[in-house]
Amino acid sequence: MKLYDELVARGLIAQVTNEDEIRDMIDNGKATFYIGFDPTADSLHVGHFMALCLMKRLQMAGNRPIALIGGGTAMIGDPSGRTDMRSMMTRETIQHNCDCFKKQMERFIEFGEGKAMMVNNADWLLDLNYVDVLREVGACFSVNNMLRAECYKQRMEKGLSFLEFNYMIMQSYDFYHLYQTYGCNMQFGGNDQWSNMLGGTELIRRKLGKDAHAMTITLLLNSEGKKMGKTAKGAVWLDPNKTSPFEFYQYWRNVEDADVLKCIRMLTFLPLEEIDAMSDWKDAKLNEAKEILAYELTKLVHGEEEADKAKAAAKALFVGGGDDANMPTTEITADKLTDGKIGILNLMVACGLAPSNKQARQLVEQGGVLVNDEKVPSAQFAVTEEMLKAGVKIRKGKKVFHKAVLG
């Protein structure tokens, strides 16, 4: 099976332009393609995971990836899928986030001469002359067509700033610039980016002629992928200092049953034949599939050693045996204790298991908190200094484990 057909079989392709040409270019390693990443945080999260895996697959087949960091467009903000205007960031914050992104991307794709590139659209967008943009680029866009785009329609009722209205033009200009500067002939993005991407393809054809080979493709679940990054605790980050390898492993170990094989197909590099053999797995075998998913993705992001540790820690918690050395741990200093104790609500907040005492109380009163495998009886429960010296295992719900020790 050639690469394009494999991408289809893995459920990654939703919409394309020029399918026959795209197939030929991808299968024969002739694509120079870009995927954009807005640096809105100092770490990528699992919502970016599909794009990173796709870049790796395409590079392995001889195609050249361009990781476009939106240092310029981040100053505008993409209205797609949003109900309010994104907060403004300073140039220093944006640059710091860009630097963090590259370090994480290097685990997936190989940068260097003739290999993958990383570019920042601040390098060309920030130097543009406003009147020149209006004359040379703005004239190629129909306001009527732009307002019909789903990303703008969703915002019209609640308010769409003129700043954000320019996002499509800026993203389209990115493709135009990359096409001319680096020979970038293809762009990838999620369903929520389709209108912006078509704008880029059309701009190239309007400026350079209808024979210009600029092609567009979208990923089936990139928009859902962004949702993957959110949990009750917040985002699931690729940075181990924000989301530990164990927590990352547990996130994938606990995906919904209906999503397990879908995630394995889209995100792992296991052969399709091996994945298809799992299609009728149920009950305990389905849990085994979840463990395979969690292990493979943790290995991709954090390396084999950390994946082994996370797997062992999960086994210690759920199966018995082993130890809990790799469980996420918070040190509680003596100054946090009162009369040699710390209340369970304060302890949960200190461990990041609840954002406030109020929410911690609700979890306790709902019976969703266990300490050393015993249900916490009330919000007045306290953990002693002696317990902390030995290490206290806290469980929130069925899936979140944490250890507290005296620091």
CSV table of C-alpha atoms in Angstrom, one decimal:
chain,number,residue,atom,x,y,z
A,1,MET,CA,0.0,0.0,0.0
A,2,LYS,CA,1.4,3.4,-1.0
A,3,LEU,CA,1.5,6.3,1.4
A,4,TYR,CA,-1.6,8.2,0.2
A,5,ASP,CA,-3.8,5.1,0.4
A,6,GLU,CA,-2.3,4.4,3.8
A,7,LEU,CA,-3.3,7.9,5.0
A,8,VAL,CA,-6.8,7.3,3.7
A,9,ALA,CA,-7.0,3.8,5.4
A,10,ARG,CA,-5.8,5.4,8.7
A,11,GLY,CA,-8.7,7.9,8.6
A,12,LEU,CA,-6.5,10.9,8.1
A,13,ILE,CA,-7.8,12.4,4.9
A,14,ALA,CA,-11.0,14.4,4.8
A,15,GLN,CA,-10.9,16.8,1.9
A,16,VAL,CA,-8.4,17.5,-0.8
A,17,THR,CA,-7.9,19.6,-4.0
A,18,ASN,CA,-6.2,18.0,-7.0
A,19,GLU,CA,-6.4,14.5,-5.5
A,20,ASP,CA,-4.5,12.7,-8.3
A,21,GLU,CA,-1.7,15.1,-8.3
A,22,ILE,CA,-1.5,15.0,-4.5
A,23,ARG,CA,-1.4,11.2,-4.5
A,24,ASP,CA,1.4,11.2,-7.0
A,25,MET,CA,3.5,13.8,-5.2
A,26,ILE,CA,3.1,12.2,-1.7
A,27,ASP,CA,3.7,8.7,-3.0
A,28,ASN,CA,6.9,9.7,-4.8
A,29,GLY,CA,8.4,12.0,-2.2
A,30,LYS,CA,7.9,15.2,-4.3
A,31,ALA,CA,5.8,17.2,-1.8
A,32,THR,CA,7.3,20.2,0.0
A,33,PHE,CA,4.4,20.8,2.5
A,34,TYR,CA,3.8,23.0,5.5
A,35,ILE,CA,1.7,22.7,8.6
A,36,GLY,CA,1.1,25.8,10.8
A,37,PHE,CA,1.4,25.9,14.6
A,38,ASP,CA,0.3,29.0,16.5
A,39,PRO,CA,2.6,29.6,19.5
A,40,THR,CA,-0.1,30.3,22.1
A,41,ALA,CA,1.7,28.4,24.9
A,42,ASP,CA,5.2,27.3,25.7
A,43,SER,CA,4.5,23.7,24.9
A,44,LEU,CA,2.7,21.7,22.2
A,45,HIS,CA,-0.2,19.6,23.4
A,46,VAL,CA,-1.9,16.4,22.3
A,47,GLY,CA,-4.1,18.4,19.9
A,48,HIS,CA,-1.0,18.9,17.8
A,49,PHE,CA,-0.1,15.3,17.9
A,50,MET,CA,-1.8,14.2,14.7
A,51,ALA,CA,0.0,16.9,12.7
A,52,LEU,CA,3.4,15.9,14.2
A,53,CYS,CA,2.8,12.2,13.4
A,54,LEU,CA,1.7,13.1,9.8
A,55,MET,CA,4.8,15.2,9.3
A,56,LYS,CA,6.9,12.2,10.4
A,57,ARG,CA,5.1,9.8,8.1
A,58,LEU,CA,5.5,12.1,5.1
A,59,GLN,CA,9.2,12.8,5.8
A,60,MET,CA,9.9,9.0,6.1
A,61,ALA,CA,8.5,8.7,2.6
A,62,GLY,CA,10.9,11.3,1.2
A,63,ASN,CA,8.7,14.4,1.4
A,64,ARG,CA,10.0,17.7,2.9
A,65,PRO,CA,8.1,19.2,5.9
A,66,ILE,CA,8.0,22.9,6.7
A,67,ALA,CA,6.9,23.6,10.3
A,68,LEU,CA,5.5,27.1,10.2
A,69,ILE,CA,5.4,28.8,13.5
A,70,GLY,CA,2.8,31.6,13.6
A,71,GLY,CA,4.8,34.3,15.3
A,72,GLY,CA,3.1,36.8,13.1
A,73,THR,CA,-0.4,35.5,12.9
A,74,ALA,CA,-0.4,34.9,16.7
A,75,MET,CA,-0.4,38.7,17.0
A,76,ILE,CA,-3.8,38.6,15.2
A,77,GLY,CA,-5.5,35.5,16.5
A,78,ASP,CA,-7.4,32.8,14.5
A,79,PRO,CA,-11.2,33.1,15.0
A,80,SER,CA,-11.7,29.4,14.0
A,81,GLY,CA,-13.6,27.5,16.6
A,82,ARG,CA,-13.5,30.4,19.1
A,83,THR,CA,-16.3,32.4,20.7
A,84,ASP,CA,-14.2,35.3,21.9
A,85,MET,CA,-11.1,37.2,20.9
A,86,ARG,CA,-7.7,35.6,21.8
A,87,SER,CA,-5.6,37.4,24.3
A,88,MET,CA,-2.7,39.5,22.9
A,89,MET,CA,0.9,38.2,23.5
A,90,THR,CA,4.1,40.1,23.5
A,91,ARG,CA,6.8,39.4,20.9
A,92,GLU,CA,9.1,38.1,23.6
A,93,THR,CA,6.5,35.6,24.8
A,94,ILE,CA,5.8,34.5,21.2
A,95,GLN,CA,9.5,34.0,20.5
A,96,HIS,CA,9.9,32.0,23.7
A,97,ASN,CA,7.0,29.7,22.7
A,98,CYS,CA,8.5,29.3,19.2
A,99,ASP,CA,11.8,28.1,20.7
A,100,CYS,CA,10.0,25.6,22.9
A,101,PHE,CA,8.0,24.2,20.0
A,102,LYS,CA,11.2,23.4,18.0
A,103,LYS,CA,12.7,21.4,20.8
A,104,GLN,CA,9.6,19.2,21.0
A,105,MET,CA,9.2,18.9,17.2
A,106,GLU,CA,12.7,17.5,16.9
A,107,ARG,CA,11.5,14.3,18.5
A,108,PHE,CA,9.3,13.7,15.5
A,109,ILE,CA,10.9,15.2,12.5
A,110,GLU,CA,14.5,15.7,11.4
A,111,PHE,CA,15.6,19.2,10.7
A,112,GLY,CA,18.7,20.2,8.6
A,113,GLU,CA,20.0,20.9,5.2
A,114,GLY,CA,17.6,19.3,2.6
A,115,LYS,CA,15.5,18.0,5.5
A,116,ALA,CA,12.7,19.6,7.5
A,117,MET,CA,12.6,23.4,8.0
A,118,MET,CA,11.2,25.5,10.7
A,119,VAL,CA,10.2,29.0,9.7
A,120,ASN,CA,8.4,31.8,11.6
A,121,ASN,CA,5.9,34.0,9.6
A,122,ALA,CA,6.8,36.9,11.8
A,123,ASP,CA,9.9,37.1,9.6
A,124,TRP,CA,7.8,38.3,6.6
A,125,LEU,CA,4.5,39.4,8.0
A,126,LEU,CA,5.8,42.0,10.4
A,127,ASP,CA,7.7,43.8,7.6
A,128,LEU,CA,4.7,44.1,5.2
A,129,ASN,CA,3.5,47.5,4.2
A,130,TYR,CA,-0.2,47.8,4.9
A,131,VAL,CA,-1.2,49.7,1.7
A,132,ASP,CA,0.9,47.2,-0.4
A,133,VAL,CA,-1.0,44.3,1.3
A,134,LEU,CA,-4.3,45.9,0.5
A,135,ARG,CA,-3.4,46.4,-3.1
A,136,GLU,CA,-1.5,43.2,-3.8
A,137,VAL,CA,-3.3,40.7,-1.6
A,138,GLY,CA,-6.6,42.2,-0.4
A,139,ALA,CA,-7.7,42.7,-4.0
A,140,CYS,CA,-7.7,38.9,-4.5
A,141,PHE,CA,-10.3,38.3,-1.8
A,142,SER,CA,-14.0,38.7,-1.9
A,143,VAL,CA,-15.5,39.9,1.3
A,144,ASN,CA,-18.8,38.1,0.4
A,145,ASN,CA,-16.9,34.8,0.1
A,146,MET,CA,-15.0,35.4,3.3
A,147,LEU,CA,-18.2,36.0,5.3
A,148,ARG,CA,-19.6,32.7,4.0
A,149,ALA,CA,-16.6,30.9,5.6
A,150,GLU,CA,-17.6,28.8,8.6
A,151,CYS,CA,-14.9,30.2,10.8
A,152,TYR,CA,-16.4,33.7,10.4
A,153,LYS,CA,-20.1,32.8,10.4
A,154,GLN,CA,-19.7,31.3,13.9
A,155,ARG,CA,-18.4,34.6,15.2
A,156,MET,CA,-20.6,37.1,13.5
A,157,GLU,CA,-23.4,37.0,16.1
A,158,LYS,CA,-21.1,37.5,19.1
A,159,GLY,CA,-18.7,39.9,17.4
A,160,LEU,CA,-15.8,39.6,15.0
A,161,SER,CA,-13.0,42.1,15.2
A,162,PHE,CA,-11.5,43.6,12.0
A,163,LEU,CA,-8.1,42.3,13.4
A,164,GLU,CA,-9.3,38.7,13.3
A,165,PHE,CA,-11.0,39.2,10.0
A,166,ASN,CA,-7.5,39.6,8.5
A,167,TYR,CA,-6.4,36.2,9.7
A,168,MET,CA,-7.5,34.4,6.5
A,169,ILE,CA,-5.6,36.9,4.4
A,170,MET,CA,-2.4,36.5,6.5
A,171,GLN,CA,-2.6,32.7,6.4
A,172,SER,CA,-3.2,32.8,2.7
A,173,TYR,CA,-0.2,35.0,2.3
A,174,ASP,CA,1.9,32.5,4.3
A,175,PHE,CA,1.3,29.8,1.6
A,176,TYR,CA,2.0,32.3,-1.2
A,177,HIS,CA,5.3,33.3,0.5
A,178,LEU,CA,6.4,29.7,1.2
A,179,TYR,CA,5.5,28.7,-2.4
A,180,GLN,CA,7.7,31.4,-3.9
A,181,THR,CA,10.5,31.2,-1.4
A,182,TYR,CA,10.9,27.5,-0.7
A,183,GLY,CA,8.9,25.8,-3.4
A,184,CYS,CA,6.3,24.7,-0.9
A,185,ASN,CA,3.6,23.1,-3.1
A,186,MET,CA,1.2,21.7,-0.5
A,187,GLN,CA,-0.4,22.7,2.7
A,188,PHE,CA,-2.1,20.5,5.4
A,189,GLY,CA,-4.5,21.5,8.1
A,190,GLY,CA,-7.6,20.6,10.0
A,191,ASN,CA,-11.3,20.8,8.9
A,192,ASP,CA,-11.6,24.1,10.8
A,193,GLN,CA,-8.8,25.6,8.5
A,194,TRP,CA,-10.4,24.6,5.2
A,195,SER,CA,-11.5,28.1,4.2
A,196,ASN,CA,-8.2,29.7,5.1
A,197,MET,CA,-6.3,27.0,3.2
A,198,LEU,CA,-8.5,27.4,0.1
A,199,GLY,CA,-7.7,31.1,0.3
A,200,GLY,CA,-4.0,30.4,0.1
A,201,THR,CA,-4.4,28.1,-2.9
A,202,GLU,CA,-6.6,30.6,-4.7
A,203,LEU,CA,-4.1,33.5,-3.9
A,204,ILE,CA,-1.3,31.6,-5.6
A,205,ARG,CA,-3.3,30.9,-8.7
A,206,ARG,CA,-4.6,34.5,-8.9
A,207,LYS,CA,-1.1,35.9,-8.5
A,208,LEU,CA,1.0,33.4,-10.4
A,209,GLY,CA,-1.5,31.9,-12.9
A,210,LYS,CA,-3.9,29.0,-13.0
A,211,ASP,CA,-1.0,26.6,-13.8
A,212,ALA,CA,0.6,27.2,-10.5
A,213,HIS,CA,0.6,23.8,-8.6
A,214,ALA,CA,-0.5,24.7,-5.1
A,215,MET,CA,-2.6,22.0,-3.4
A,216,THR,CA,-4.6,21.7,-0.2
A,217,ILE,CA,-5.4,18.8,2.0
A,218,THR,CA,-7.1,18.5,5.4
A,219,LEU,CA,-6.9,16.0,8.2
A,220,LEU,CA,-10.0,14.2,9.2
A,221,LEU,CA,-9.9,14.8,12.9
A,222,ASN,CA,-7.5,17.7,13.5
A,223,SER,CA,-10.4,19.7,14.9
A,224,GLU,CA,-11.2,16.9,17.3
A,225,GLY,CA,-7.5,16.6,18.0
A,226,LYS,CA,-7.5,20.1,19.5
A,227,LYS,CA,-10.3,18.9,21.8
A,228,MET,CA,-8.0,15.9,22.8
A,229,GLY,CA,-5.7,18.4,24.5
A,230,LYS,CA,-8.3,19.3,27.1
A,231,THR,CA,-9.2,17.4,30.2
A,232,ALA,CA,-10.7,18.3,33.6
A,233,LYS,CA,-7.2,19.2,34.7
A,234,GLY,CA,-6.5,21.4,31.7
A,235,ALA,CA,-4.4,20.7,28.6
A,236,VAL,CA,-2.4,17.5,28.1
A,237,TRP,CA,1.0,18.8,27.2
A,238,LEU,CA,4.0,17.2,25.4
A,239,ASP,CA,6.3,19.0,27.9
A,240,PRO,CA,7.1,16.5,30.7
A,241,ASN,CA,7.3,19.4,33.2
A,242,LYS,CA,3.7,20.2,32.5
A,243,THR,CA,2.3,16.7,31.9
A,244,SER,CA,4.4,13.9,33.3
A,245,PRO,CA,5.1,10.8,31.2
A,246,PHE,CA,2.9,8.8,33.6
A,247,GLU,CA,0.0,11.3,33.3
A,248,PHE,CA,0.5,11.3,29.5
A,249,TYR,CA,0.4,7.5,29.5
A,250,GLN,CA,-2.7,7.5,31.6
A,251,TYR,CA,-4.5,9.9,29.4
A,252,TRP,CA,-4.2,7.6,26.4
A,253,ARG,CA,-4.8,4.5,28.6
A,254,ASN,CA,-8.2,6.0,29.5
A,255,VAL,CA,-9.6,7.0,26.1
A,256,GLU,CA,-13.1,6.0,25.4
A,257,ASP,CA,-13.6,2.4,24.1
A,258,ALA,CA,-15.0,3.7,20.8
A,259,ASP,CA,-11.9,5.8,20.1
A,260,VAL,CA,-9.2,3.3,20.8
A,261,LEU,CA,-8.7,1.8,17.4
A,262,LYS,CA,-9.3,5.1,15.7
A,263,CYS,CA,-6.4,6.6,17.7
A,264,ILE,CA,-4.2,3.6,17.1
A,265,ARG,CA,-4.7,3.9,13.4
A,266,MET,CA,-4.2,7.7,13.2
A,267,LEU,CA,-1.4,8.2,15.7
A,268,THR,CA,0.8,5.1,16.0
A,269,PHE,CA,3.1,3.6,13.4
A,270,LEU,CA,2.0,0.1,13.9
A,271,PRO,CA,1.2,-1.8,10.6
A,272,LEU,CA,-2.4,-1.6,9.5
A,273,GLU,CA,-2.6,-5.4,9.4
A,274,GLU,CA,-1.7,-5.6,13.1
A,275,ILE,CA,-4.3,-2.9,13.9
A,276,ASP,CA,-7.0,-4.6,11.8
A,277,ALA,CA,-6.4,-7.7,13.8
A,278,MET,CA,-7.6,-5.8,16.9
A,279,SER,CA,-10.9,-4.9,15.4
A,280,ASP,CA,-12.9,-7.5,17.2
A,281,TRP,CA,-11.2,-7.1,20.6
A,282,LYS,CA,-13.5,-6.6,23.5
A,283,ASP,CA,-13.4,-6.3,27.3
A,284,ALA,CA,-9.9,-7.3,28.6
A,285,LYS,CA,-8.5,-7.4,25.1
A,286,LEU,CA,-9.8,-3.9,24.5
A,287,ASN,CA,-7.9,-2.8,27.6
A,288,GLU,CA,-4.8,-4.4,26.1
A,289,ALA,CA,-5.3,-2.2,23.0
A,290,LYS,CA,-5.5,0.8,25.2
A,291,GLU,CA,-2.2,-0.1,26.8
A,292,ILE,CA,-0.6,-0.5,23.4
A,293,LEU,CA,-1.9,2.9,22.4
A,294,ALA,CA,-0.6,4.5,25.6
A,295,TYR,CA,2.8,2.8,25.4
A,296,GLU,CA,3.4,3.6,21.7
A,297,LEU,CA,2.5,7.3,22.0
A,298,THR,CA,4.4,7.8,25.3
A,299,LYS,CA,7.4,6.2,23.6
A,300,LEU,CA,7.1,8.6,20.6
A,301,VAL,CA,6.9,11.7,22.8
A,302,HIS,CA,9.1,10.8,25.9
A,303,GLY,CA,11.2,7.9,24.7
A,304,GLU,CA,11.2,4.2,25.4
A,305,GLU,CA,12.7,4.4,28.9
A,306,GLU,CA,10.0,6.8,30.1
A,307,ALA,CA,7.3,4.7,28.4
A,308,ASP,CA,8.6,1.6,30.2
A,309,LYS,CA,8.4,3.5,33.6
A,310,ALA,CA,4.9,4.7,32.9
A,311,LYS,CA,3.7,1.3,32.0
A,312,ALA,CA,5.3,-0.2,35.1
A,313,ALA,CA,3.7,2.5,37.3
A,314,ALA,CA,0.3,1.8,35.8
A,315,LYS,CA,0.7,-1.9,36.4
A,316,ALA,CA,1.6,-1.2,40.0
A,317,LEU,CA,-1.6,0.8,40.5
A,318,PHE,CA,-4.1,-1.3,38.6
A,319,VAL,CA,-2.7,-4.9,38.5
A,320,GLY,CA,-0.6,-5.0,41.6
A,321,GLY,CA,3.1,-5.7,41.9
A,322,GLY,CA,6.0,-3.4,41.2
A,323,ASP,CA,6.2,0.0,42.9
A,324,ASP,CA,4.8,3.5,42.6
A,325,ALA,CA,8.2,5.2,42.1
A,326,ASN,CA,7.1,6.7,38.8
A,327,MET,CA,3.7,8.1,40.0
A,328,PRO,CA,3.4,11.9,39.8
A,329,THR,CA,4.6,13.1,43.2
A,330,THR,CA,4.4,16.4,45.1
A,331,GLU,CA,6.6,17.2,48.1
A,332,ILE,CA,4.8,18.8,51.0
A,333,THR,CA,7.0,21.0,53.1
A,334,ALA,CA,6.7,21.1,56.9
A,335,ASP,CA,5.5,24.7,56.8
A,336,LYS,CA,2.3,23.5,55.1
A,337,LEU,CA,1.4,21.4,58.2
A,338,THR,CA,-0.6,22.6,61.1
A,339,ASP,CA,-0.2,20.6,64.4
A,340,GLY,CA,1.5,17.9,62.3
A,341,LYS,CA,-1.3,17.6,59.8
A,342,ILE,CA,-2.6,18.9,56.5
A,343,GLY,CA,-6.3,18.9,55.6
A,344,ILE,CA,-7.3,16.8,52.6
A,345,LEU,CA,-8.7,19.9,50.8
A,346,ASN,CA,-5.4,21.8,51.1
A,347,LEU,CA,-3.5,18.7,50.2
A,348,MET,CA,-5.4,18.2,47.0
A,349,VAL,CA,-4.9,21.8,45.9
A,350,ALA,CA,-1.2,21.5,46.7
A,351,CYS,CA,-1.0,18.4,44.5
A,352,GLY,CA,-2.8,20.0,41.6
A,353,LEU,CA,-5.7,17.6,42.0
A,354,ALA,CA,-8.2,20.5,42.4
A,355,PRO,CA,-8.0,24.2,41.6
A,356,SER,CA,-9.6,25.3,44.8
A,357,ASN,CA,-10.7,24.0,48.2
A,358,LYS,CA,-14.3,24.4,47.0
A,359,GLN,CA,-13.9,22.0,44.2
A,360,ALA,CA,-11.8,19.7,46.3
A,361,ARG,CA,-14.7,19.6,48.9
A,362,GLN,CA,-17.2,18.7,46.1
A,363,LEU,CA,-15.0,15.8,45.0
A,364,VAL,CA,-14.7,14.5,48.6
A,365,GLU,CA,-18.4,14.8,49.3
A,366,GLN,CA,-19.2,13.0,46.1
A,367,GLY,CA,-17.1,10.1,47.3
A,368,GLY,CA,-14.5,10.5,44.6
A,369,VAL,CA,-11.3,10.8,46.6
A,370,LEU,CA,-9.3,7.9,48.2
A,371,VAL,CA,-6.3,8.1,50.3
A,372,ASN,CA,-4.1,4.9,50.5
A,373,ASP,CA,-7.1,3.0,48.8
A,374,GLU,CA,-9.5,4.1,51.5
A,375,LYS,CA,-12.4,6.5,50.7
A,376,VAL,CA,-12.0,9.8,52.4
A,377,PRO,CA,-14.9,10.0,54.9
A,378,SER,CA,-15.4,13.8,55.0
A,379,ALA,CA,-13.9,17.1,54.1
A,380,GLN,CA,-12.5,17.4,57.6
A,381,PHE,CA,-10.1,14.4,57.0
A,382,ALA,CA,-6.4,15.2,57.5
A,383,VAL,CA,-3.2,13.5,56.6
A,384,THR,CA,-0.6,13.3,59.3
A,385,GLU,CA,3.2,14.0,59.1
A,386,GLU,CA,3.9,10.3,59.7
A,387,MET,CA,1.7,9.3,56.7
A,388,LEU,CA,3.5,11.8,54.5
A,389,LYS,CA,6.9,10.4,55.6
A,390,ALA,CA,5.8,7.0,54.3
A,391,GLY,CA,4.2,8.5,51.2
A,392,VAL,CA,0.5,9.0,50.7
A,393,LYS,CA,-1.3,7.7,47.6
A,394,ILE,CA,-4.3,9.9,46.6
A,395,ARG,CA,-6.7,8.8,44.0
A,396,LYS,CA,-9.2,11.1,42.3
A,397,GLY,CA,-12.0,9.3,40.6
A,398,LYS,CA,-11.0,6.1,38.8
A,399,LYS,CA,-8.2,7.4,36.7
A,400,VAL,CA,-6.1,10.1,38.4
A,401,PHE,CA,-3.4,9.0,40.9
A,402,HIS,CA,-0.9,11.1,42.8
A,403,LYS,CA,1.5,10.7,45.6
A,404,ALA,CA,2.3,13.2,48.4
A,405,VAL,CA,5.5,12.9,50.4
A,406,LEU,CA,7.0,15.0,53.1
A,407,GLY,CA,9.7,17.3,51.5
